[in-house]
C-alpha positions as semicolon CSV with decimal commas, in nm:
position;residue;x (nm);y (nm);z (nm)
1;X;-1,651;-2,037;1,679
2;X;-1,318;-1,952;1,584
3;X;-1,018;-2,231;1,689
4;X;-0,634;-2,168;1,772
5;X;-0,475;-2,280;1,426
6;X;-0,162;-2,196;1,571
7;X;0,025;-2,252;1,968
8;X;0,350;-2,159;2,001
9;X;0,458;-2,253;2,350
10;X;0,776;-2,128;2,562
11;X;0,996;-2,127;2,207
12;X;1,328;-2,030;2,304
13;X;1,611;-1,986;2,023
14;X;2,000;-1,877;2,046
15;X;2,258;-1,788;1,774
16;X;2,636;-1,812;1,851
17;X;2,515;-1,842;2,252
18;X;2,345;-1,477;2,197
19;X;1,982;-1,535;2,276
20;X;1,743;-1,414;2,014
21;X;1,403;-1,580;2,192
22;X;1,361;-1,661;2,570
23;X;1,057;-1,848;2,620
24;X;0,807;-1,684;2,376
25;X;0,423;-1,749;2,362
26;X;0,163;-1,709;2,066
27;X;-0,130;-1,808;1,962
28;X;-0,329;-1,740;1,651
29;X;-0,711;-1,792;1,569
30;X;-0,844;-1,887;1,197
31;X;-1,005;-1,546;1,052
32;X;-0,774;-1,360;1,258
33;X;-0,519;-1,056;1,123
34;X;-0,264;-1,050;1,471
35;X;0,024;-0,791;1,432
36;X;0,317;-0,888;1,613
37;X;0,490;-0,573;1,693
38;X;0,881;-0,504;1,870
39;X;1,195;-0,328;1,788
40;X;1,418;-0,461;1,523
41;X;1,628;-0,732;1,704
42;X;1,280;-0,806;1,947
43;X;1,297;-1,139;1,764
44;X;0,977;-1,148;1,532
45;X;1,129;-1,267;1,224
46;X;1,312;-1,530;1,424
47;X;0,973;-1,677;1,547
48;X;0,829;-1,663;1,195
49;X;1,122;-1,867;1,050
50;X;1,068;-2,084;1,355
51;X;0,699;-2,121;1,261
52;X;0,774;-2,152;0,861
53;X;1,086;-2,422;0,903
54;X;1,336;-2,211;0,840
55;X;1,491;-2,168;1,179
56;X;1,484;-2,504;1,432
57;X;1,380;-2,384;1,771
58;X;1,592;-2,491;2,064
59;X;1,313;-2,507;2,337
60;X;0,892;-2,495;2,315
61;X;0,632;-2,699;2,118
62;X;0,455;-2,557;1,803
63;X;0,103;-2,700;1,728
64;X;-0,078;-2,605;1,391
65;X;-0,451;-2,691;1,334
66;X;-0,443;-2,908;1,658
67;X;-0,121;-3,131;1,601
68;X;0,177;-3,131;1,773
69;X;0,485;-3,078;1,545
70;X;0,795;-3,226;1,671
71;X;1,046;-3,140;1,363
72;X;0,913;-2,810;1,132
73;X;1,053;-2,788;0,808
74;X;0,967;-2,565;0,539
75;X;0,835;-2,841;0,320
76;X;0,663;-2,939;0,645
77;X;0,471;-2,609;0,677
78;X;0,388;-2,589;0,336
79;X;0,206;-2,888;0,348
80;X;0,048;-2,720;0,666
81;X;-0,063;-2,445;0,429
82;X;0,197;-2,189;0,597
83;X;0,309;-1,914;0,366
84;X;0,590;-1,667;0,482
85;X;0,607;-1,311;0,270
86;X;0,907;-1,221;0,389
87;X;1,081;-0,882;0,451
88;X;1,412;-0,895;0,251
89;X;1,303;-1,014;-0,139
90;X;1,398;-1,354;-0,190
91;X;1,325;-1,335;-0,579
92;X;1,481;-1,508;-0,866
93;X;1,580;-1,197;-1,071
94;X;1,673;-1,374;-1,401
95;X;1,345;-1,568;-1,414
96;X;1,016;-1,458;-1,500
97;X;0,754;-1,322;-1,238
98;X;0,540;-1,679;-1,340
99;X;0,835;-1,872;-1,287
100;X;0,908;-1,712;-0,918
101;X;0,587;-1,759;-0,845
102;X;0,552;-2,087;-0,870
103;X;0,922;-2,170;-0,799
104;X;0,975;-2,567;-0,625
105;X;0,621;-2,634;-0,758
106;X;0,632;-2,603;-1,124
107;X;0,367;-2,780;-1,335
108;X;0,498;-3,051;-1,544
109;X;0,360;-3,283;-1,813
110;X;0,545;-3,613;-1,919
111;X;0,890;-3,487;-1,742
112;X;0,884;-3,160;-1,920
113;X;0,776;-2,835;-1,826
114;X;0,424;-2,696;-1,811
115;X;0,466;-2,308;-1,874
116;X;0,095;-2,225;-2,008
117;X;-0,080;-2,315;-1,702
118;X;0,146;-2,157;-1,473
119;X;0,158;-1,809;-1,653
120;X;-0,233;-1,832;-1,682
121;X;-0,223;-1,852;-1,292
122;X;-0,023;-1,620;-1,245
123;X;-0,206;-1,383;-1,456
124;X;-0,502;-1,419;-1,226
125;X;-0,325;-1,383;-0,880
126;X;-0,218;-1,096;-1,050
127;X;-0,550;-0,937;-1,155
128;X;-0,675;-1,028;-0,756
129;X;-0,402;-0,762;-0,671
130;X;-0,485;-0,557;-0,956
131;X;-0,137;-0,561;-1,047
132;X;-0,059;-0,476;-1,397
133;X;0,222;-0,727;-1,443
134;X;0,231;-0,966;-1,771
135;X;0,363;-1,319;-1,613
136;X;0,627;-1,321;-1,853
137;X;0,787;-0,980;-1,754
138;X;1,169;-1,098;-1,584
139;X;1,177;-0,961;-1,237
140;X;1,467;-0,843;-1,214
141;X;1,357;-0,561;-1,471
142;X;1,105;-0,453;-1,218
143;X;1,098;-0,190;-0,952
144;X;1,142;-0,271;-0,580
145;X;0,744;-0,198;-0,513
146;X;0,698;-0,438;-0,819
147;X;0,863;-0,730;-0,707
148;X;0,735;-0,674;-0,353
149;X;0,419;-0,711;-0,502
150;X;0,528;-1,047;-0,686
151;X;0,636;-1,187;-0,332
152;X;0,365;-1,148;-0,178
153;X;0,129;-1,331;-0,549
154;X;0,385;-1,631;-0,477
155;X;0,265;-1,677;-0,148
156;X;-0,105;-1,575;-0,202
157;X;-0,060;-1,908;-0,483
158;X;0,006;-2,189;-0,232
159;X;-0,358;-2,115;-0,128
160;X;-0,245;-2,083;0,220
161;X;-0,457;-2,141;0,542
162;X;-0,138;-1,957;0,754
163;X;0,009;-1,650;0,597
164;X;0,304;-1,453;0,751
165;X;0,346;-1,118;0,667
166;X;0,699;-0,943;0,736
167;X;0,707;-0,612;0,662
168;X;0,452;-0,663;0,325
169;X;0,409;-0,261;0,294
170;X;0,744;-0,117;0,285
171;X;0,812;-0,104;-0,062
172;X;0,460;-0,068;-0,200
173;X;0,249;0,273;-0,322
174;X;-0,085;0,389;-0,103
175;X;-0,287;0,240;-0,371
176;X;-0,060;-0,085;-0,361
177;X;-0,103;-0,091;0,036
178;X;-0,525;-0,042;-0,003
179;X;-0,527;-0,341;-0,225
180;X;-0,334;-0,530;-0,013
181;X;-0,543;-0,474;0,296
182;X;-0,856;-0,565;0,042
183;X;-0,705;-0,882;-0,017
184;X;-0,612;-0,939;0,355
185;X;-1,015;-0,837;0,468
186;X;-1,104;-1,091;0,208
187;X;-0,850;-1,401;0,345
188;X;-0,952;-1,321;0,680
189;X;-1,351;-1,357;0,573
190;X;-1,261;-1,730;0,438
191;X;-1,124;-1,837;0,806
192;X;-0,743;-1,763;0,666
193;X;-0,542;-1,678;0,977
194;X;-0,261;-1,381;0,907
195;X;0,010;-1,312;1,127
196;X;0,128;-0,907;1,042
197;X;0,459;-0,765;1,089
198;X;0,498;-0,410;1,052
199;X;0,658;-0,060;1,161
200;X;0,427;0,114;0,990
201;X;0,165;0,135;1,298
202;X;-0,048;0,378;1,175
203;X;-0,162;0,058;0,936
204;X;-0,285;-0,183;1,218
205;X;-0,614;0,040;1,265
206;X;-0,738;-0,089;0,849
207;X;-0,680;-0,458;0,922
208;X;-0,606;-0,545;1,301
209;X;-0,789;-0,750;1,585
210;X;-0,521;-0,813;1,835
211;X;-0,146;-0,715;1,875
212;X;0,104;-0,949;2,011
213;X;0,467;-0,703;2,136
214;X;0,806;-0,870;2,159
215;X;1,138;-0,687;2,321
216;X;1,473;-0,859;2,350
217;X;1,341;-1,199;2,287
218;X;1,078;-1,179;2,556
219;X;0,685;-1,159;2,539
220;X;0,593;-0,866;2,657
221;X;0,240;-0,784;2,616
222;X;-0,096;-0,881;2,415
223;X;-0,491;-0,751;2,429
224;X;-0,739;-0,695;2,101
225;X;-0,625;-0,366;1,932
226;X;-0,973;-0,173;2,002
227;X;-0,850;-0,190;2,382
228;X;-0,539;-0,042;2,319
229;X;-0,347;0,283;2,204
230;X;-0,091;0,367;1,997
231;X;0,128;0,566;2,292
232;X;0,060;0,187;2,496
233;X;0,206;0,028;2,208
234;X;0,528;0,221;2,139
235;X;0,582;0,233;2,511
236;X;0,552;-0,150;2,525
237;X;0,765;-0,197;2,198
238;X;1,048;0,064;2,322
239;X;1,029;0,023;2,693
240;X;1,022;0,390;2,683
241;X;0,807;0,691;2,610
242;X;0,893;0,829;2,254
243;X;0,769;1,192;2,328
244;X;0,821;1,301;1,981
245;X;0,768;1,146;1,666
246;X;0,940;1,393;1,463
247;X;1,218;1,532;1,629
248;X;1,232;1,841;1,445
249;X;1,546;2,165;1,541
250;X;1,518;2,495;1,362
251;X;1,790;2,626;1,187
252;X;1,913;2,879;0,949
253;X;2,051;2,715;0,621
254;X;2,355;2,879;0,488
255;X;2,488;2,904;0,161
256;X;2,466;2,640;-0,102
257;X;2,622;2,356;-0,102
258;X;2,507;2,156;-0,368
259;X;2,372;2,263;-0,717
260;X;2,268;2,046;-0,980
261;X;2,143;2,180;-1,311
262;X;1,972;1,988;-1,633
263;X;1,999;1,641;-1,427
264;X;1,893;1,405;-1,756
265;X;1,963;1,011;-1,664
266;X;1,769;0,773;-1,887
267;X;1,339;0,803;-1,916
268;X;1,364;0,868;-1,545
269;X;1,568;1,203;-1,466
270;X;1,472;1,445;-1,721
271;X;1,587;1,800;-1,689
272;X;1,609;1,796;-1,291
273;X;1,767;2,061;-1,119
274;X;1,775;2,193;-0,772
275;X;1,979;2,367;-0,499
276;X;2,084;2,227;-0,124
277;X;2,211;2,449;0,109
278;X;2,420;2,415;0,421
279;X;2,239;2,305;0,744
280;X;1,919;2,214;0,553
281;X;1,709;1,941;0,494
282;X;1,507;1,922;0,155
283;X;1,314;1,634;0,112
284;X;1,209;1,468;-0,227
285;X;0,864;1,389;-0,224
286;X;0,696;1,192;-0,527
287;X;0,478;0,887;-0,627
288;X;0,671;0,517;-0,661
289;X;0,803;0,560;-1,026
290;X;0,879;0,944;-1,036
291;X;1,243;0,943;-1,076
292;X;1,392;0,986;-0,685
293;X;1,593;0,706;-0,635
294;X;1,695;0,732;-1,031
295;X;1,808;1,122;-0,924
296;X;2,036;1,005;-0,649
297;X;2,197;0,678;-0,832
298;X;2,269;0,945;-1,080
299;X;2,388;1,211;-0,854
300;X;2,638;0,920;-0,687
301;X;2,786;0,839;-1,002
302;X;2,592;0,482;-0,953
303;X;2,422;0,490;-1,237
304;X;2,527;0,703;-1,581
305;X;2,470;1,076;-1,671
306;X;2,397;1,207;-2,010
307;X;2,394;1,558;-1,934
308;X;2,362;1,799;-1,704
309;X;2,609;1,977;-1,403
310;X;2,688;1,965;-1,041
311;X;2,886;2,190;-0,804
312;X;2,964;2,117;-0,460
313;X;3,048;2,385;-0,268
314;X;3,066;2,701;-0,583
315;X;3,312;2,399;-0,786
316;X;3,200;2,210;-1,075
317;X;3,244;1,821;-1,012
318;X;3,263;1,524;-1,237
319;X;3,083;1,255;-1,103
320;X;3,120;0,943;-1,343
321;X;3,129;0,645;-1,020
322;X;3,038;0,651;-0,699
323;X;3,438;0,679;-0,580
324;X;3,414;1,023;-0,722
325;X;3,087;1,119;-0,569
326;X;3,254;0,977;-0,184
327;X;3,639;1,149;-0,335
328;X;3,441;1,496;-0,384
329;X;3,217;1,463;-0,035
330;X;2,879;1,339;-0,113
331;X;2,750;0,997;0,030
332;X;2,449;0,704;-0,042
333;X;2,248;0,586;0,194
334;X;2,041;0,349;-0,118
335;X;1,693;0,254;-0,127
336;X;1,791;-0,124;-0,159
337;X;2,037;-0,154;0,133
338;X;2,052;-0,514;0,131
339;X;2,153;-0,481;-0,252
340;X;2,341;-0,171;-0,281
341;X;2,457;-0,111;0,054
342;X;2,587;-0,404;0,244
343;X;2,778;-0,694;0,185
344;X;2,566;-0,935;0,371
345;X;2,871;-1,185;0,392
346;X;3,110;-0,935;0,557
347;X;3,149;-0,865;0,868
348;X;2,985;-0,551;1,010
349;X;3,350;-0,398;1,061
350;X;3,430;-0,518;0,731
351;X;3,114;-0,357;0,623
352;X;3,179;-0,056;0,792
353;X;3,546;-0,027;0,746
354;X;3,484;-0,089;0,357
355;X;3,406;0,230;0,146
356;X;3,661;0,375;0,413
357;X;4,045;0,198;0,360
358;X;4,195;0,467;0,189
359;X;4,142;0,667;0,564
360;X;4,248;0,361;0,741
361;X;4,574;0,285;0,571
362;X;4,857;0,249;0,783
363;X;5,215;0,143;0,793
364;X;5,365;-0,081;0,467
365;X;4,962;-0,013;0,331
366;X;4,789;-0,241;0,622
367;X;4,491;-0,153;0,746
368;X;4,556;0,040;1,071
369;X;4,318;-0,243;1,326
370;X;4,330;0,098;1,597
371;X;4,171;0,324;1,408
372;X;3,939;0,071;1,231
373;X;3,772;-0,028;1,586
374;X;3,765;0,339;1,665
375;X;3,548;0,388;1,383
376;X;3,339;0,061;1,439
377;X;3,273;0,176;1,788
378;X;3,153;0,513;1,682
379;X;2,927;0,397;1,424
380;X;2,772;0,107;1,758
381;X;2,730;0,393;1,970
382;X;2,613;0,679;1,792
383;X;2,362;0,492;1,602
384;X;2,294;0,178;1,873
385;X;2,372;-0,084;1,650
386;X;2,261;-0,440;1,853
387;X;2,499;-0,666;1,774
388;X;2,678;-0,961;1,965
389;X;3,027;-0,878;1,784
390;X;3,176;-0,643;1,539
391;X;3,277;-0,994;1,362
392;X;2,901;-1,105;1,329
393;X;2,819;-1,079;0,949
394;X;2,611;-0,866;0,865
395;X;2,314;-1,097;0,684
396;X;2,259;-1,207;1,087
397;X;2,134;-0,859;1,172
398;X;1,805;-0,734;1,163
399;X;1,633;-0,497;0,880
400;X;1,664;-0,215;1,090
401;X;2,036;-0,270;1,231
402;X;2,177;-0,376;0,847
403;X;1,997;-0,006;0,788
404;X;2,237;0,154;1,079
405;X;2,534;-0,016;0,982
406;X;2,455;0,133;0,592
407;X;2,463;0,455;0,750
408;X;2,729;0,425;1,020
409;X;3,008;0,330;0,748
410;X;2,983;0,738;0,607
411;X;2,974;0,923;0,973
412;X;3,365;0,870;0,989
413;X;3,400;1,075;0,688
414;X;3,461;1,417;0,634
415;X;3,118;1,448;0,407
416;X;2,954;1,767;0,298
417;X;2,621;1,609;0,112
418;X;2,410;1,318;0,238
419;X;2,179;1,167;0,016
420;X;1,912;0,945;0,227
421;X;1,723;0,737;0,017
422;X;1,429;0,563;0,223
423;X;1,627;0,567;0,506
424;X;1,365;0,457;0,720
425;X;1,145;0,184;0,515
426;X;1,110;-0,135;0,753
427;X;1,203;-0,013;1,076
428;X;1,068;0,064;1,402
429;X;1,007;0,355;1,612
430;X;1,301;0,380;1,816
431;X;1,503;0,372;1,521
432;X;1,349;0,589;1,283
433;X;1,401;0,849;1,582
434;X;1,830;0,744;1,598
435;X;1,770;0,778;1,183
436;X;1,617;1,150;1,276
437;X;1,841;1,275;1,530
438;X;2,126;1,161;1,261
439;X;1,954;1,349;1,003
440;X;1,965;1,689;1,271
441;X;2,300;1,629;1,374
442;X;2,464;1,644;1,016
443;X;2,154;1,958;0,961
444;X;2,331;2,118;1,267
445;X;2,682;2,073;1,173
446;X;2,616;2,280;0,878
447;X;2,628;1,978;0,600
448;X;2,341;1,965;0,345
449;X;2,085;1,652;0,355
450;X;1,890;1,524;0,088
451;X;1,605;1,257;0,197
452;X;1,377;1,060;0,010
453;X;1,062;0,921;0,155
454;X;0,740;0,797;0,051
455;X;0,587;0,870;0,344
456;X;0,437;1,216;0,349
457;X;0,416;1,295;0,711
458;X;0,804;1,194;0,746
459;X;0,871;1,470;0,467
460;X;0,673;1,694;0,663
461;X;0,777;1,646;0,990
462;X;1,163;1,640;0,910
463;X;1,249;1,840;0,609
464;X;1,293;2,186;0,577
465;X;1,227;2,268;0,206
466;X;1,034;1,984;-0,026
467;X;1,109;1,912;-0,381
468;X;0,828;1,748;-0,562
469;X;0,890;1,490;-0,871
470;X;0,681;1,356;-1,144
471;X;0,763;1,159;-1,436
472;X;1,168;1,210;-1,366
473;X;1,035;1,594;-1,363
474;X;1,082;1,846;-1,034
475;X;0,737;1,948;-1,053
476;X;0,732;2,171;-0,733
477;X;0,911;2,267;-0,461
478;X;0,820;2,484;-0,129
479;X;0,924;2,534;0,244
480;X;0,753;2,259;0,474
481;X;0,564;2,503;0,667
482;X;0,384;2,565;0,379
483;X;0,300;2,238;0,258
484;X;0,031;1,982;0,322
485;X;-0,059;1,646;0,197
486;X;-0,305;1,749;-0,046
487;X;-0,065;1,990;-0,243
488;X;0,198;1,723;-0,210
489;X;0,007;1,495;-0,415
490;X;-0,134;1,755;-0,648
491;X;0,222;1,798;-0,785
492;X;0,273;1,442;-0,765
493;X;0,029;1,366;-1,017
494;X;0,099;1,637;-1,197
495;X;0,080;1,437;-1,583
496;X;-0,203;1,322;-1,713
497;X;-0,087;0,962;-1,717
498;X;-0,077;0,964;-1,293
499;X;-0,379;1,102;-1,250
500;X;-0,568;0,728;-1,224
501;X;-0,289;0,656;-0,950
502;X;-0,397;0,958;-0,771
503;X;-0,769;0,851;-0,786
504;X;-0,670;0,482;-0,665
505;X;-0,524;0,664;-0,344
């Protein structure tokens, strides 16, 4: 018979007198997989830091395998056997995947370090994930889905009787994600209890027996997921019907706006070239690996060009840093927001106000504090930012609000070409729709978007016209009433040397 491992009773927690939980309730079973679901800012990363040590609760009692823990630390839970994959990386880039992996536990002998043993474990968490990774490989020179994939071997290590999952999924292929779940079906067979995060609900059907929603702080709901549905759990999670899940307008795209011809950038942009035209929406569809993200970096003047040109409305541009990409009127929303688009110490007006002061200088070159809040309020309203403050730093937000606040810093600019780049990875519902109805507003003000997205019924639902890459090749392309999933991935894998991926999935 299966026993609450875990009781969280009445846990209240507040930051800067803003309260973040208000009395919250939760119990988890051993052999149990419970997906505890809410908007970004519902407060589900703030009870799994409460759980794991990282966050000390103001109010409530935890108990874990029976006993009553006054004071949680997280040397405390790992002794518990609680493991926390969390959502934001938290990887050592300049050290090897072996030695992030078994980071504050290193093997030693006489005083010294004990390298052989670690990489040889690491090797075989490794080959449970079928992840071809060589334990010496430095993670920094890996790819997002990669070291996502890394995270979650460093917490599978600690042989963990708890596991937290935040948002394990976002970054990872199909074939990445069905592994996964194998290895979840598996922990949950050996009594391992698994607490899920995720906005990706079409997931909790693989791996799900009972869903736990959050909003504002509050418990709102729970019941096994076979005695539920998926319209019951949005409307729990939103407090509202979401009628539409891709809130698509038609238009009638206008004359080009962006052209980009022989695109070569590194082994990962080779010979791209395309067209965007006003009020459209062509989305970049492609396996993890083809070249997208490479395309925009290079596009943005992020990362360098050998060859190739671009014209923005019928002009040739130069594009050598991203100040001449945002000079000549194209914008980055970047894969890696908490990386390349936020400075988590700022402020979220400083974060907002940032890539903007040359349109917010005013007298004797000070920063005109008028027009600044204008534009702070405009990016809180039109995209719903939750915040407390505009003066609350940005690290304090949630995944989805850092996201907004990425793309609320370009809407006061007079832009012509948006380049959305996983816009929606790690979010919820409610704002994946705000994300959408962005994405139509800048389609029906006659600017040109370009969106990247790994998840083929986004790109089908919201694009127009759909570019497909392979191998840093445009392998494809086609209007989106003519395209399904199957011909998606059939120029996906277009090289020989993607075809096992394409099997895998």
């Amino acid at each position: 018979m299966s026993q609450n491992i875990v009781e969280l009773r009445r846990v209240s927690k507040s930051f800067a007198g803003i309260r973040a939980l208000d009395g919250v309730s939760l119990t988890l079973e051993s052999g149990e997989v419970l997906a505890l679901l809410g908007e970004n800012g519902a407060g589900k990363s703030t009870l799994m830091k409460i759980l794991g040590g990282i966050y000390t609760r103001d109010a409530g009692t935890i108990r874990v395998f029976g006993t009553e823990i006054e004071e949680m630390t997280p040397r405390r839970a790992r002794e518990l056997g609680i493991a926390i994959i969390h959502q934001e990386l938290n990887m050592c880039s300049h050290l090897t995947v072996a030695e992030n992996i078994f980071l504050g536990r290193e093997v030693t002998r006489s005083g010294l370090l004990h390298d052989r043993p670690m990489r040889e474990r690491a090797a075989e968490i490794l080959s449970r994930l079928n992840i071809d990774i060589h334990p010496d490989t430095v993670v920094g020179s890996l790819p997002i889905s990669k070291q996502q994939m890394v995270e979650i071997a460093k917490a599978l290590s600690t042989d963990a009787r708890i596991l937290i999952m935040d948002e394990p999924t976002s970054a990872l292929t199909s074939k990445e994600i069905s592994d996964l779940f194998h290895i979840i079906r598996s922990l949950r067979e050996q009594g391992c209890g698994i607490i899920y995060i995720s906005h990706r609900l079409e997931e909790l059907a693989h791996i799900v027996d009972r869903v736990l929603i959050l909003r504002d702080g509050r418990y709102i709901a729970e019941s096994r997921f076979e005695d539920t549905t998926m319209p019951e759990i949005i409307a729990n999670m939103v407090g509202r019907e979401i009628k539409e899940k891709f809130p698509r307008i038609e238009s009638s795209p206008g004359r080009t706006i962006l052209s980009v011809r022989g695109l070569n950038a590194g082994r990962q942009v080779r010979d791209v070239s395309f067209d965007l035209r006003e009020g459209e929406i062509v989305g970049v569809a492609g396996l993890m690996g083809a070249g997208r993200t490479e395309m925009t970096r290079a596009l943005f003047g992020a990362d360098p060009k050998e060859s190739g040109e671009i014209t923005l409305d019928g002009e040739a541009v130069r594009i050598d840093r991203p100040m001449d990409a945002i000079e000549a009127g194209i914008v980055l929303v970047p894969e890696d927001r908490k990386n390349d688009g936020l400075c988590t110490k700022l402020s979220i007006r400083e974060n907002i106000a940032l890539p903007n002061l040359d349109m917010l200088e005013g007298r004797l070159s000070a920063v005109d504090r008028r027009r600044e809040g204008e534009m702070v309020r405009r990016a809180a309203s039109d995209l719903s930012i939750k915040m407390s403050d505009p003066e609350q730093s940005a690290e304090s937000l949630s995944g989805g609000n850092q996201q907004k606040v990425v793309v609320g810093k370009w809407l006061a600019r007079d832009f012509r070409v948006a380049l959305f780049d996983e816009p929606t990875r790690g979010i919820d519902v409610a704002a994946k729709a705000e994300i959408y109805h962005l994405m139509n507003d800048l389609k029906r003000r006659g600017l040109g978007v370009l969106f990247i997205s790994s998840e083929m019924p986004e790109i089908l639902g919201i694009a127009d016209r759909i570019i497909v890459m392979c191998d840093g090749r445009v392998t494809g392309e086609m209007p989106a009433a003519e395209a399904t999933q199957e011909r998606i991935l059939e120029l996906a894998t277009r090289f020989e040397d993607k075809l096992g991926v394409a099997a895998g999935d």
